[in-house]
Short mmCIF file of C-alpha atoms in Angstrom, two decimals:
data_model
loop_
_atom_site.label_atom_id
_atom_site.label_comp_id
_atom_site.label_asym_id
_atom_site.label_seq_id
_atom_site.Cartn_x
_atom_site.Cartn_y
_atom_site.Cartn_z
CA UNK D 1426 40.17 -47.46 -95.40
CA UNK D 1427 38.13 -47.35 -92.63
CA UNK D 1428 35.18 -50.40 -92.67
CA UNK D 1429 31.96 -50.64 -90.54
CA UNK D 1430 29.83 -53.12 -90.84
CA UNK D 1431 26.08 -52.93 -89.77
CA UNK D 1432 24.23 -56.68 -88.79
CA UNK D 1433 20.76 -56.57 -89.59
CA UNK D 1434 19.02 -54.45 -92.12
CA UNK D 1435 15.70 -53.52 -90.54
CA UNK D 1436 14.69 -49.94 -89.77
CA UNK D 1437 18.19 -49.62 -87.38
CA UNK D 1438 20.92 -50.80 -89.74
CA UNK D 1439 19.30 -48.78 -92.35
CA UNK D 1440 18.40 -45.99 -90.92
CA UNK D 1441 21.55 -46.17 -89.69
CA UNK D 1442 23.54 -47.17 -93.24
CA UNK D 1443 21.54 -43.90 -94.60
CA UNK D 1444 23.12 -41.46 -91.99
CA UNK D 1445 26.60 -43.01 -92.75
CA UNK D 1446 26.09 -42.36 -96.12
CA UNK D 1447 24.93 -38.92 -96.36
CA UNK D 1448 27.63 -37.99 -93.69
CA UNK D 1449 30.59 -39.55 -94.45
CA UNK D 1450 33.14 -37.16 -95.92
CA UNK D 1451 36.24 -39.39 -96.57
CA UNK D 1452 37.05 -42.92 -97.83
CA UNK D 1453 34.20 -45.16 -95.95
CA UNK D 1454 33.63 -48.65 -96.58
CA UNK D 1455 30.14 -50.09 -95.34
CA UNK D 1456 28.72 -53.37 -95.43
CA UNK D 1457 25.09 -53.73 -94.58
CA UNK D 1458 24.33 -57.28 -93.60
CA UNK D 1459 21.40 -59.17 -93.67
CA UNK D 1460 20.67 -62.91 -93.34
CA UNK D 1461 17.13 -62.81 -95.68
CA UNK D 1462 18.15 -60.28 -97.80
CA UNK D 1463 15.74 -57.92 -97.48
CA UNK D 1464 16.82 -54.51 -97.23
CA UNK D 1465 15.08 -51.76 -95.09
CA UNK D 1466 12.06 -54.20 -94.27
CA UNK D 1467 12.49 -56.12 -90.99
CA UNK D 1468 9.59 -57.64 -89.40
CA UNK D 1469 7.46 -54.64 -89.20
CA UNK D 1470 7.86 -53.44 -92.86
CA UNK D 1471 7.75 -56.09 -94.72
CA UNK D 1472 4.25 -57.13 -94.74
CA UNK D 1473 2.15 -56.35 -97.64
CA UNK D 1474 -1.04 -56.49 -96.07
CA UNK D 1475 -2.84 -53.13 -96.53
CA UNK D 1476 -4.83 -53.73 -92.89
CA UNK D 1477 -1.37 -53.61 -91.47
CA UNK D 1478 -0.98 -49.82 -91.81
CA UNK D 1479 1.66 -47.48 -89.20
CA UNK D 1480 0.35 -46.74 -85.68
CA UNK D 1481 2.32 -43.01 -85.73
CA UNK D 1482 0.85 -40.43 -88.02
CA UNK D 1483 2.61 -40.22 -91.32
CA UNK D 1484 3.91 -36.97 -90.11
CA UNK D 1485 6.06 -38.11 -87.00
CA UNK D 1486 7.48 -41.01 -89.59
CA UNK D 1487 10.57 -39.13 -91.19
CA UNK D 1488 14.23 -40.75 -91.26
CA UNK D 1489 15.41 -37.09 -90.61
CA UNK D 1490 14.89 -35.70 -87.42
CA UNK D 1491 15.74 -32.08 -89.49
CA UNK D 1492 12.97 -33.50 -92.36
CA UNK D 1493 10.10 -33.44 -90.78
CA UNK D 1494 8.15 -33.94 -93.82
CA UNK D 1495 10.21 -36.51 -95.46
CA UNK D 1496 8.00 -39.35 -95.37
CA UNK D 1497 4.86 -37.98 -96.10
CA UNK D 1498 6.53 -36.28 -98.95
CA UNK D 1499 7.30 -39.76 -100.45
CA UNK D 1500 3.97 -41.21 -99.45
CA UNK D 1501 2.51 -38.68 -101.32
CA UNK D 1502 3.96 -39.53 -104.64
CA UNK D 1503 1.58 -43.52 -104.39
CA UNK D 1504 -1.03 -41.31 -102.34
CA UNK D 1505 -1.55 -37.82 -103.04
CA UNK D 1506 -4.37 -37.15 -100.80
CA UNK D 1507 -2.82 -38.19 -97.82
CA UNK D 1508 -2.63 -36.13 -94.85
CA UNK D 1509 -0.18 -35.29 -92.27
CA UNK D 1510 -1.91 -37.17 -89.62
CA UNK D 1511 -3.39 -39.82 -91.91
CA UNK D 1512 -1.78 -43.38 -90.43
CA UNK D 1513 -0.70 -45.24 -93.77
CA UNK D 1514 0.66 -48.65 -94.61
CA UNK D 1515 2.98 -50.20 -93.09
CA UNK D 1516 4.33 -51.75 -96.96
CA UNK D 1517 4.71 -47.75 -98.02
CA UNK D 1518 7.49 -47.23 -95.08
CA UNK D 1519 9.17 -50.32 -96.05
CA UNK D 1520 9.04 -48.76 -100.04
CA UNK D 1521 10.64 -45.60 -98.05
CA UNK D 1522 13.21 -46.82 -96.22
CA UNK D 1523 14.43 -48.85 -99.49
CA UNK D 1524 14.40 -45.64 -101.71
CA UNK D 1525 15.81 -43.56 -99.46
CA UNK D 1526 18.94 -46.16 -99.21
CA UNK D 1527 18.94 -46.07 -102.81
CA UNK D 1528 19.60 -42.84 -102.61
CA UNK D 1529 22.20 -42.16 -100.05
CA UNK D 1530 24.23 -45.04 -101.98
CA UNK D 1531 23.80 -42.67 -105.10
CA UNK D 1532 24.63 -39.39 -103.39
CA UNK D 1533 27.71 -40.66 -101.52
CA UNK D 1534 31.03 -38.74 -101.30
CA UNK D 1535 33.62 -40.26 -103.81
CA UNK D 1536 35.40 -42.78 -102.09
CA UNK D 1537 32.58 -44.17 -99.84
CA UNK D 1538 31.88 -48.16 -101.18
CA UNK D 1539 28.62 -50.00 -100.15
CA UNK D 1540 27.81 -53.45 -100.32
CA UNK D 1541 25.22 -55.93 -99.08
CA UNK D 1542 25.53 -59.10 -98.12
CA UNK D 1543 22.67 -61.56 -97.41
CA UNK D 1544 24.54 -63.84 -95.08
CA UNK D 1545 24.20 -64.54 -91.29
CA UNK D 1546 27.13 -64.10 -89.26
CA UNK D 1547 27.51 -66.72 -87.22
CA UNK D 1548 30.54 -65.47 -84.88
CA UNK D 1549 32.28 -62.34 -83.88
CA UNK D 1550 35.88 -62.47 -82.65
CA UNK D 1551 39.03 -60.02 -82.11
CA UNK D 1552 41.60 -60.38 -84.44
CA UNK D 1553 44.48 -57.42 -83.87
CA UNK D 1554 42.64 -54.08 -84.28
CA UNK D 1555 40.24 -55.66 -86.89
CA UNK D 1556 36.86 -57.42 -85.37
CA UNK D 1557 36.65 -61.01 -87.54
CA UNK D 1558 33.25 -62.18 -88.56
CA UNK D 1559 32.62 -65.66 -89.62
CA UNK D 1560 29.69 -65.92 -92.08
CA UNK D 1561 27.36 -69.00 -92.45
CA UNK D 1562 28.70 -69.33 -96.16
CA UNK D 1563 31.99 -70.15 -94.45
CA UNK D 1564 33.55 -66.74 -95.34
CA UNK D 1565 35.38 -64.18 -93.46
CA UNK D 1566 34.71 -60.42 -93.10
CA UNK D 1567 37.04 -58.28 -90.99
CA UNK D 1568 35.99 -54.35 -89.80
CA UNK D 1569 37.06 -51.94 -87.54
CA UNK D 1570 34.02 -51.35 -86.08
CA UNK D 1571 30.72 -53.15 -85.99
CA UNK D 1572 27.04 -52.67 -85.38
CA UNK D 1573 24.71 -54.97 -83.59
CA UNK D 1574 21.46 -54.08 -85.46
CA UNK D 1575 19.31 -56.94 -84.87
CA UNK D 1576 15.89 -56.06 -84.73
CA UNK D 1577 12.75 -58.09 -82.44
CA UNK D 1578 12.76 -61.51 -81.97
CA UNK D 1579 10.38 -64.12 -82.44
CA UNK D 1580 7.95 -64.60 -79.10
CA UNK D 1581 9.15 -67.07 -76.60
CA UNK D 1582 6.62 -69.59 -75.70
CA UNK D 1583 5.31 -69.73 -72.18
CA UNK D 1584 6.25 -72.88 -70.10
CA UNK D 1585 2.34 -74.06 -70.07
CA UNK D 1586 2.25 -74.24 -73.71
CA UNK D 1587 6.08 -76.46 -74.07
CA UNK D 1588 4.35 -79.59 -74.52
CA UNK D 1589 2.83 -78.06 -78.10
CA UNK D 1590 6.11 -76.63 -79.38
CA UNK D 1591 6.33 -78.99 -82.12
CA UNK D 1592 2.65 -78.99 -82.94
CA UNK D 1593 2.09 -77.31 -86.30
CA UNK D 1594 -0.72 -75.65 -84.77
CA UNK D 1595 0.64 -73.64 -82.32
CA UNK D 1596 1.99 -70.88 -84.42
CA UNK D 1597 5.25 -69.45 -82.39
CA UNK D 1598 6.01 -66.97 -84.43
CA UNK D 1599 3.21 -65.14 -86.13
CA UNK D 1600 4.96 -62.81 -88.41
CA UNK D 1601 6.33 -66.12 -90.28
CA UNK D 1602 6.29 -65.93 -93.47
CA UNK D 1603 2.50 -67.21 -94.76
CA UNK D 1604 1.88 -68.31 -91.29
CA UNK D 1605 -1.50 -67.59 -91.42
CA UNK D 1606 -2.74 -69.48 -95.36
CA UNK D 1607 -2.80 -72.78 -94.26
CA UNK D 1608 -5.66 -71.97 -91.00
CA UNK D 1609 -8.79 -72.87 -92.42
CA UNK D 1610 -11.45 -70.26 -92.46
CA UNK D 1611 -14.09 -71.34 -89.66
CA UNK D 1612 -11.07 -72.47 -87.26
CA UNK D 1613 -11.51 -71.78 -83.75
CA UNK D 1614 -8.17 -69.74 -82.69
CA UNK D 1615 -7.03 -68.75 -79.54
CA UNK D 1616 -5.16 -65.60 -79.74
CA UNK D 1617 -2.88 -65.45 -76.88
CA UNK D 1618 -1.73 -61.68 -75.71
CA UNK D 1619 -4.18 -58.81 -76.46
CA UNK D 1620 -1.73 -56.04 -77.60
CA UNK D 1621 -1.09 -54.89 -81.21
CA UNK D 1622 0.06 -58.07 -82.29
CA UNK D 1623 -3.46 -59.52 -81.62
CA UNK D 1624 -4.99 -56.29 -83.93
CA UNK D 1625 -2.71 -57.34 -86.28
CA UNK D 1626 -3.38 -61.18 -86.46
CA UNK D 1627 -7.23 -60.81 -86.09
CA UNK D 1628 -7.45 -58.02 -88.71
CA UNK D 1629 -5.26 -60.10 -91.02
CA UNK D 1630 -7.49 -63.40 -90.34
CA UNK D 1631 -10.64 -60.77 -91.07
CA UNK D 1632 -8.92 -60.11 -94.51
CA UNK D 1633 -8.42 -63.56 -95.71
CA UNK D 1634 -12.04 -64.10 -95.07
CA UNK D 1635 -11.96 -66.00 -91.96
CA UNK D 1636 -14.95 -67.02 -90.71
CA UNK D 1637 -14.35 -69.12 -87.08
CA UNK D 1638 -14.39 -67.77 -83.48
CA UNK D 1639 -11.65 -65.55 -82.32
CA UNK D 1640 -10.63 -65.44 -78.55
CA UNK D 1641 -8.10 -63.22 -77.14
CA UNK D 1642 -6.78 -64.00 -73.83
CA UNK D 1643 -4.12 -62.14 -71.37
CA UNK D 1644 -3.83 -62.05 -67.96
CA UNK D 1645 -5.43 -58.45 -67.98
CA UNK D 1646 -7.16 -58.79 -70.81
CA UNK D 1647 -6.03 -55.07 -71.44
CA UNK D 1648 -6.46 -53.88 -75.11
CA UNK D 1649 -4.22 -50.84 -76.50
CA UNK D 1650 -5.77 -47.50 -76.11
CA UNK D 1651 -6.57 -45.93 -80.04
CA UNK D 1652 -4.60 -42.49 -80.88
CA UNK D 1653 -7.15 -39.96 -81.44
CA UNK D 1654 -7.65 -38.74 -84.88
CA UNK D 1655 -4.82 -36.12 -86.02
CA UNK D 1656 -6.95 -33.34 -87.04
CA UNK D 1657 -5.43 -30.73 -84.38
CA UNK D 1658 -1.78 -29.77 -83.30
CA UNK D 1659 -2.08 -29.12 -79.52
CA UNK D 1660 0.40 -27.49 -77.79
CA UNK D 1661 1.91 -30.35 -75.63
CA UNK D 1662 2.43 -29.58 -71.43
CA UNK D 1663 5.29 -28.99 -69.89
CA UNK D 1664 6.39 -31.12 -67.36
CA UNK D 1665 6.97 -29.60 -64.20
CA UNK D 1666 11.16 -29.30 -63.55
CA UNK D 1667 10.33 -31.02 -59.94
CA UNK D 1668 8.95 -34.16 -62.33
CA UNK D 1669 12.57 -34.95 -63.07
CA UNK D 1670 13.84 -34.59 -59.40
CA UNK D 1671 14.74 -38.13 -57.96
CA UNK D 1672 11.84 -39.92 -56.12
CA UNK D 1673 10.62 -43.84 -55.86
CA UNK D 1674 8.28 -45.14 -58.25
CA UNK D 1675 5.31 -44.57 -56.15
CA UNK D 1676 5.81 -40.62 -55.95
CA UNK D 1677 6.40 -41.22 -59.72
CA UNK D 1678 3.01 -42.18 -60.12
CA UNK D 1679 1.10 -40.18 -57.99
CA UNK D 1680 2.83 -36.79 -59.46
CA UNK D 1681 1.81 -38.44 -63.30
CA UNK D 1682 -1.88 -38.95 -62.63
CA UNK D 1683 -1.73 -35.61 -60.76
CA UNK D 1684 0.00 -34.10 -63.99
CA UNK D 1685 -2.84 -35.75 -66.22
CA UNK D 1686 -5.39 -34.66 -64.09
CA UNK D 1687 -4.24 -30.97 -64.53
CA UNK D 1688 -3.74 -31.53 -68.52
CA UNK D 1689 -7.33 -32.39 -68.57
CA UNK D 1690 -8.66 -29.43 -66.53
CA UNK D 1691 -6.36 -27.13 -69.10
CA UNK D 1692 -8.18 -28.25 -71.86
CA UNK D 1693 -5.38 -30.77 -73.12
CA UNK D 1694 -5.89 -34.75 -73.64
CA UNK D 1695 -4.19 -37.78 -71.59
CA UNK D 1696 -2.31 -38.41 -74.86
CA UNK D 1697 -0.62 -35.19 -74.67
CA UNK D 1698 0.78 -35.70 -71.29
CA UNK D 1699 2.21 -39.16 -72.69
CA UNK D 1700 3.54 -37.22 -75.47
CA UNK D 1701 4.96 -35.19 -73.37
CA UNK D 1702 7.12 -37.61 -71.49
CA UNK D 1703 8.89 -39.19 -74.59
CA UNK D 1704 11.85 -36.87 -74.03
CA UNK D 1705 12.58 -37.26 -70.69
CA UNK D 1706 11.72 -41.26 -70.20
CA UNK D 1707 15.25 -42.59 -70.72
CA UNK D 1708 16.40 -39.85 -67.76
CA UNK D 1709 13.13 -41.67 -65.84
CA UNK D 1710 13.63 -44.93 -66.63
CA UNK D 1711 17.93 -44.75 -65.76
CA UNK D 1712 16.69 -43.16 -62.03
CA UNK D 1713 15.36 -46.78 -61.30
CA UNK D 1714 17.12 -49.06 -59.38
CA UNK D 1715 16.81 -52.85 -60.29
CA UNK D 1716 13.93 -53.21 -57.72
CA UNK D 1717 12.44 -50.68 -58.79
CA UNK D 1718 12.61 -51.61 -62.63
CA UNK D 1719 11.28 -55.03 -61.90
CA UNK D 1720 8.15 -53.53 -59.75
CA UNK D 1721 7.45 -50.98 -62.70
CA UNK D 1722 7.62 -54.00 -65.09
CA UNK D 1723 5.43 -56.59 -63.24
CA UNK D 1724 2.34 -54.10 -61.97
CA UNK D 1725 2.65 -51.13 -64.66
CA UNK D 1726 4.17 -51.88 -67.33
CA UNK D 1727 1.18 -53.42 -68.77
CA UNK D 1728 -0.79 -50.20 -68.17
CA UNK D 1729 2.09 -48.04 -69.54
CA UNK D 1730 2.02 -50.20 -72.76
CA UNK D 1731 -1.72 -49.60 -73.99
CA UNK D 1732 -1.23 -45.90 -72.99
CA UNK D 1733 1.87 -45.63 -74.80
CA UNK D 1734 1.71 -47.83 -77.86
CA UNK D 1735 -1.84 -47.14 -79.17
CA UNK D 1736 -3.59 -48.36 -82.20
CA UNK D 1737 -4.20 -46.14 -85.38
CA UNK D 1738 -7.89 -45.00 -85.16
CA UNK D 1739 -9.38 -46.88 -88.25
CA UNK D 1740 -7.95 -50.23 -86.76
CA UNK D 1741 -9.23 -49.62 -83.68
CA UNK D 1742 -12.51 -49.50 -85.01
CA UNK D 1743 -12.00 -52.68 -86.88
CA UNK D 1744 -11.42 -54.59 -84.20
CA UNK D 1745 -14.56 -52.97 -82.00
CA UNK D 1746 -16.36 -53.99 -85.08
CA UNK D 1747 -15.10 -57.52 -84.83
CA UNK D 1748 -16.09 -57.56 -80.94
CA UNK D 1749 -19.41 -56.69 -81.61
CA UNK D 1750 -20.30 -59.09 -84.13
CA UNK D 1751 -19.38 -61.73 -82.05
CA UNK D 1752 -16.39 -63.22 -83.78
CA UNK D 1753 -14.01 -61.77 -81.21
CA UNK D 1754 -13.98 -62.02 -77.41
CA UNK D 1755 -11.72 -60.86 -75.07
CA UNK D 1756 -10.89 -62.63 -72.00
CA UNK D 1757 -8.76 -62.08 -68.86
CA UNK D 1758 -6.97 -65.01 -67.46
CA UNK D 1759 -3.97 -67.37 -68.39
CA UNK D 1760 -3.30 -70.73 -69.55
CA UNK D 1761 -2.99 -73.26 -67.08
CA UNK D 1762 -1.86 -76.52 -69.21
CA UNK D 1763 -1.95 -77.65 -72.84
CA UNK D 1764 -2.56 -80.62 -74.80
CA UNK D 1765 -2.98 -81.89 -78.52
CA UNK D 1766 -4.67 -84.83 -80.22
CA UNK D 1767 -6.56 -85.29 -83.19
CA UNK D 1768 -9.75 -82.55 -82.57
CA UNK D 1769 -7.39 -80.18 -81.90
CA UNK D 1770 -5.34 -78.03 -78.84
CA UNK D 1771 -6.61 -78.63 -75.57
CA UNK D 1772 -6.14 -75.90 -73.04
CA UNK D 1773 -6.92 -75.56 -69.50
CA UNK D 1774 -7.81 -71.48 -68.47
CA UNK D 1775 -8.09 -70.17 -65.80
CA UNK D 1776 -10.41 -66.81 -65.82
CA UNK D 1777 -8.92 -63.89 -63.56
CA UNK D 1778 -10.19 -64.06 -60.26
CA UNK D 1779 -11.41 -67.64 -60.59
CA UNK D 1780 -9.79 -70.41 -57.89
CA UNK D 1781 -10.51 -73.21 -61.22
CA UNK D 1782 -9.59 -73.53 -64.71
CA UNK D 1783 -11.95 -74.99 -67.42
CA UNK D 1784 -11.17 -76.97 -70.64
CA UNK D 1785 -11.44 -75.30 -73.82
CA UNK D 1786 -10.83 -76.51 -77.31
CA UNK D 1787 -9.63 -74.80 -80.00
CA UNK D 1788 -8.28 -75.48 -83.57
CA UNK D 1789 -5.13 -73.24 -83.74
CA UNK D 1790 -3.07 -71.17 -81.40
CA UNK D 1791 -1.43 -68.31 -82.61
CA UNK D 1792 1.43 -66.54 -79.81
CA UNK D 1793 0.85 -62.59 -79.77
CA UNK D 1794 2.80 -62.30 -76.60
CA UNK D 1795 5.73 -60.00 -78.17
CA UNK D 1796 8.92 -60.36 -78.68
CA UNK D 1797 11.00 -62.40 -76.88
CA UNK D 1798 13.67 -60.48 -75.20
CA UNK D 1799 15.40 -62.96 -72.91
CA UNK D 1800 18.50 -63.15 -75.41
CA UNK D 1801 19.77 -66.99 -74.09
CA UNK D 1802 16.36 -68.69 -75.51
CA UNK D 1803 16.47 -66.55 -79.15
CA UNK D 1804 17.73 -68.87 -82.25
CA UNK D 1805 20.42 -66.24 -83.02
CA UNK D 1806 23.90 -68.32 -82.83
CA UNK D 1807 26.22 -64.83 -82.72
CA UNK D 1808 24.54 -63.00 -79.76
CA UNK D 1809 23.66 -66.86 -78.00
CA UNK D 1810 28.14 -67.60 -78.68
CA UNK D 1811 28.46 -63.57 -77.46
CA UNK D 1812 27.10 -64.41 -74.32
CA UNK D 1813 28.25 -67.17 -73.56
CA UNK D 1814 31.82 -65.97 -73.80
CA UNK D 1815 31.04 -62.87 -71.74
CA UNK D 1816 31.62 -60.22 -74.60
CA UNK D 1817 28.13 -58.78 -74.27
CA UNK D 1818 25.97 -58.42 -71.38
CA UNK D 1819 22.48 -59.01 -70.88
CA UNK D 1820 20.90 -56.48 -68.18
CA UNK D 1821 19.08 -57.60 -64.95
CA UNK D 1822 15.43 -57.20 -66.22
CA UNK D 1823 16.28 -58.89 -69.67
CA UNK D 1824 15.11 -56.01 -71.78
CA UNK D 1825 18.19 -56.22 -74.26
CA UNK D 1826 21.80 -55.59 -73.97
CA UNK D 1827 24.27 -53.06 -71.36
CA UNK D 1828 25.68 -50.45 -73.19
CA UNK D 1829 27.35 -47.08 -72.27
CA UNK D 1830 26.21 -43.60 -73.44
CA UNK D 1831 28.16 -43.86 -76.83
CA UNK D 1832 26.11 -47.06 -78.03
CA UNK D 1833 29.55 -49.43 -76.91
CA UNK D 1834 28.22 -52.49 -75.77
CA UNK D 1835 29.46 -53.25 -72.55
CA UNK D 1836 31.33 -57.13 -71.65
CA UNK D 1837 30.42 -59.26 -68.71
CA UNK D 1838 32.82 -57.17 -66.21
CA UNK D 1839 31.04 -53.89 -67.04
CA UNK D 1840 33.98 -52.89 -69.48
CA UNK D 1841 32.71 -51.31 -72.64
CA UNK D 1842 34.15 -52.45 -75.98
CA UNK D 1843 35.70 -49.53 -78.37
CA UNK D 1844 34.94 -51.15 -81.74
CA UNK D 1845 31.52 -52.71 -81.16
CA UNK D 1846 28.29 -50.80 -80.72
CA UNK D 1847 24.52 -51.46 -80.36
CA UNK D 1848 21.45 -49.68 -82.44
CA UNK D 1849 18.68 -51.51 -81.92
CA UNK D 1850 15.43 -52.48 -79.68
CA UNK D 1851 17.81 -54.09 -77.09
CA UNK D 1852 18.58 -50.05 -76.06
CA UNK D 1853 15.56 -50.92 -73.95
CA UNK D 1854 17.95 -52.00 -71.33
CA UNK D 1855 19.26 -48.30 -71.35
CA UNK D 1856 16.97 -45.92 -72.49
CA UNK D 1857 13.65 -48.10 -71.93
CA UNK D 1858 11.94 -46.15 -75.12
CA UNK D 1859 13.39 -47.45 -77.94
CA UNK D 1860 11.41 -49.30 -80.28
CA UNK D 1861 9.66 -46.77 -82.30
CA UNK D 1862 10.71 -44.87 -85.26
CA UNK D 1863 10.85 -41.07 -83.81
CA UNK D 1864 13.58 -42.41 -81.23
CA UNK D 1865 15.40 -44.91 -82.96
CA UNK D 1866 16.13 -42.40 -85.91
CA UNK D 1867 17.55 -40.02 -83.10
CA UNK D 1868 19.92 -42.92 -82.08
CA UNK D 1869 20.74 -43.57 -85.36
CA UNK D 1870 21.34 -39.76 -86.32
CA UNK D 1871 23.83 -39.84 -83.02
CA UNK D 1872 25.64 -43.09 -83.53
CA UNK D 1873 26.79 -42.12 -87.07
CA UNK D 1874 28.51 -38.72 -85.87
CA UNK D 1875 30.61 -40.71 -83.23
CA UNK D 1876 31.23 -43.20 -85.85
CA UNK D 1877 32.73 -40.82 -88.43
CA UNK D 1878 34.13 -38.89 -85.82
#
C-alpha cells in the first residue's frame, strides 16, 4: 500500500491531507504528523483571540479553489450575518480547517487509512525505496513519499539584541503560548518591527487591558496599508502582455507605477493593480537573477510588503485609534545596543537620519520582526540534520528551500529527490508568493494530483 506522510499540520499539511483524501481512489495510507498535536491550527489559527480576525475577506478563504464559497458557507453556520467580504476570526478558520479534515477522513474511498501522530521527527534517512523517519518517542515510521509541511518559524533575534536572549523580558517569539499574561498592564514595551505582527501584539495588549506606553520601531517605520472595505467587485486590470517580457528590476518598476497610474485614471484602485499581479508574480519573481533578488529584497521589499499584505479595515482603525490616544507611537530607526538590569531593558536607538543614538528604557521587548527564514539558526533538528548532510538546499536569498516545478526538493548538487517534496512557506524561494491561503491551497490542490498520480 502506498504511504505518504505529511510533517506539520498547519494550513499546508492539511490542506494538503484534505485533497489526498477526497482524491485518492485506491488503497492510500496517510499519516499527518504533528509535534503539538494540533490539527489544522498552526501558528496563525490557533489563537483564540477574537481581535485576531483574517486579513483576506471571508470570500477569497475557501480550501477549494472550485468552492468558492466554502468557507463562508461554514462561517455562516456560528455567524449568519456575515458577509462575503466581511474579514472574520482568525479561531473560525482554524474551526474550518479541522471540520473539513473531519470530513474528508469520513468521506474517504474504502481502503484509504488516516492516522495522526503528535510526534516530532527528528531525522529523515533513505532506507531501500522506503524514506525512514526517526521520531522523538524513539520510534520508526517508513513511507514512500514524504511532505515537508513545516509552517513559519519563530523570529530570529537581531545581533544588537544577543546579549538579552536569555532575559525573560525579551519575548523572542511572540506567538508563544501565553506570552503576553505575565506583562504587567502599565509596562513600557518596545515593539520591534511595525508589520502585522505589531497590529497583532498591540491589539492583543489593548484587549487584556493594558494600560503602559507602546512604541513601535523599524528601520522605515512603514505600517501595512488597510484593504479597503469589500462592498464592490471591481473588475480587476489586465496587465499588459509586454509586463511579462524580460527586463531588469528597474524597468520593472517604472512600467508598475506607470500601470497604477493608468488603473487610477480608469477609475480602478492601487489595490486592484496588486490584485492583479498575484498570478503572474512567481513568473516575475523566477526572471530575477540573484542580484537582482537581493536588490528587490533590501530597497523594495519593504514597500511591496505593506502594499501587498494589508490589514483588515476594522483593525486598521484600531490601531489609528491607539496612535491617537497616545498609547502608541511609531518610530523609524534601529537598535543600536542592548542591555538589562534590574529597572528594566536598556536600549540604545538610533532615529533614521540621525548621526547619534539615545538611551531609552523600557520594561519588555516583544520581537515582531517575522519569521525567521534563515533555516541554519531555526530550533528544528530534521531540516538543521537535512542540511547539514546536503539533502536539502537552502536558496541564495534564504527565503526557504530549492525545489523543482513538481514540489521535489532539490539536494545540495541541484539534484531533485523523487520521494520527498515541499508544501509550505519555504516555496518563497521559488514562487516568492506563497504564504497566503488563496496560493497555498493552489499548491496544495497541485501537489496531491502528482502524488496520486
Amino acid at each position: 500500500m502506498e504511504h505518504i506522510a505529511i510533517i506539520g499540520s498547519g494550513f499546508c499539511g492539511t490542506a494538503l491531507a484534505i485533497q489526498l483524501l477526497r482524491n485518492a481512489k485506491g488503497p492510500l495510507r496517510l499519516s499527518l504528523i504533528n509535534r503539538s498535536g494540533r490539527l489544522a491550527r498552526g501558528l496563525a489559527y490557533g489563537t483564540r483571540s477574537a481581535s485576531h480576525i483574517l486579513n483576506v475577506p471571508a470570500e477569497r478563504m475557501s480550501l477549494f479553489p472550485d468552492q468558492p464559497s466554502d468557507f463562508l458557507d461554514f462561517a455562516r453556520r456560528q455567524m449568519p450575518e456575515a458577509n462575503p467580504g466581511d474579514f472574520l476570526p482568525r479561531r473560525f478558520y482554524g474551526d474550518y480547517l479541522q471540520d473539513r479534515l473531519g470530513q474528508a477522513i469520513a468521506e474517504a474511498a474504502p481502503g484509504v487509512r488516516f492516522s495522526s501522530l503528535c510526534e516530532q521527527v527528528l531525522e529523515l534517512n533513505e532506507q531501500g525505496d522506503y524514506l525512514h523517519l526517526l521520531l522523538d518517542n524513539g520510534q520508526h515510521l517508513d513511507s514512500r513519499k514524504v511532505v515537508i509541511a513545516t509552517g513559519n518559524f519563530a523570529p530570529a533575534t537581531p545581533a544588537p539584541l544577543k546579549a538579552l536572549e536569555s532575559d525573560p523580558r525579551y519575548l523572542r517569539d511572540p506567538w508563544a503560548p501565553g506570552v503576553l499574561e505575565s506583562i504587567p498592564s502599565d509596562a513600557r514595551i518596545l515593539l520591534l518591527g511595525t508589520g502585522l505582527t505589531m497590529y497583532d501584539m498591540a491589539l492583543a495588549l489593548q484587549d487584556q487591558g493594558h494600560r503602559g506606553s507602546l512604541l513601535a520601531l523599524s528601520r522605515r517605520s512603514l505600517l501595512p496599508q488597510a484593504h479597503r472595505d469589500n462592498t464592490s467587485h471591481p473588475v480587476l486590470p489586465e496587465l499588459p502582455p509586454t509586463f511579462l517580457d524580460q527586463m531588469g528590476l528597474n524597468e520593472r518598476l517604472r512600467r508598475l507605477r506607470s500601470l497604477i497610474r493608468q488603473a487610477t485614471e480608469d477609475g480602478h484602485d492601487w489595490r486592484d493593480v496588486i490584485a492583479a499581479l498575484r498570478p503572474a508574480t512567481p513568473q516575475l519573481w523566477q526572471a530575477l537573477n540573484d542580484k537582482e533578488r537581493d536588490r528587490f529584497l533590501r530597497h523594495l521589499q519593504p514597500y511591496w510588503d505593506v502594499h501587498r499584505h494589508r490589514a483588515a479595515p476594522p483593525v486598521a482603525q484600531r490601531i489609528n485609534d491607539l496612535r491617537d490616544s497616545g498609547q502608541l507611537r511609531i518610530q523609524a530607526g534601529r537598535v543600536i545596543a542592548a542591555s538589562a538590569n534590574a529597572q528594566g531593558i536598556l536600549l540604545d536607538i538610533r532615529p533614521r537620519g540621525a548621526s547619534q543614538s539615545a538611551a531609552q528604557h523600557f520594561d519588555y521587548l516583544i520581537n515582531c520582526t517575522g519569521p525567521c527564514t534563515n533555516l541554519r539558526t531555526v530550533s528544528e533538528p530534521l531540516l538543521c540534520g537535512l542540511l547539514d548532510r546536503g539533502v536539502i538546499c537552502q536558496d541564495s536569498q534564504q527565503l526557504g528551500l530549492e525545489t523543482d516545478a513538481h514540489y521535489r526538493l532539490r539536494n545540495a548538487r541541484g539534484v531533485v529527490h523523487p520521494d520527498l517534496y515541499l508544501l509550505s512557506p519555504m516555496l518563497r524561494a521559488s514562487h516568492w508568493e506563497a504564504t497566503a491561503v488563496p496560493e497555498l491551497r493552489g499548491h496544495a490542490a497541485q501537489l496531491a494530483q502528482l502524488l496520486l498520480s
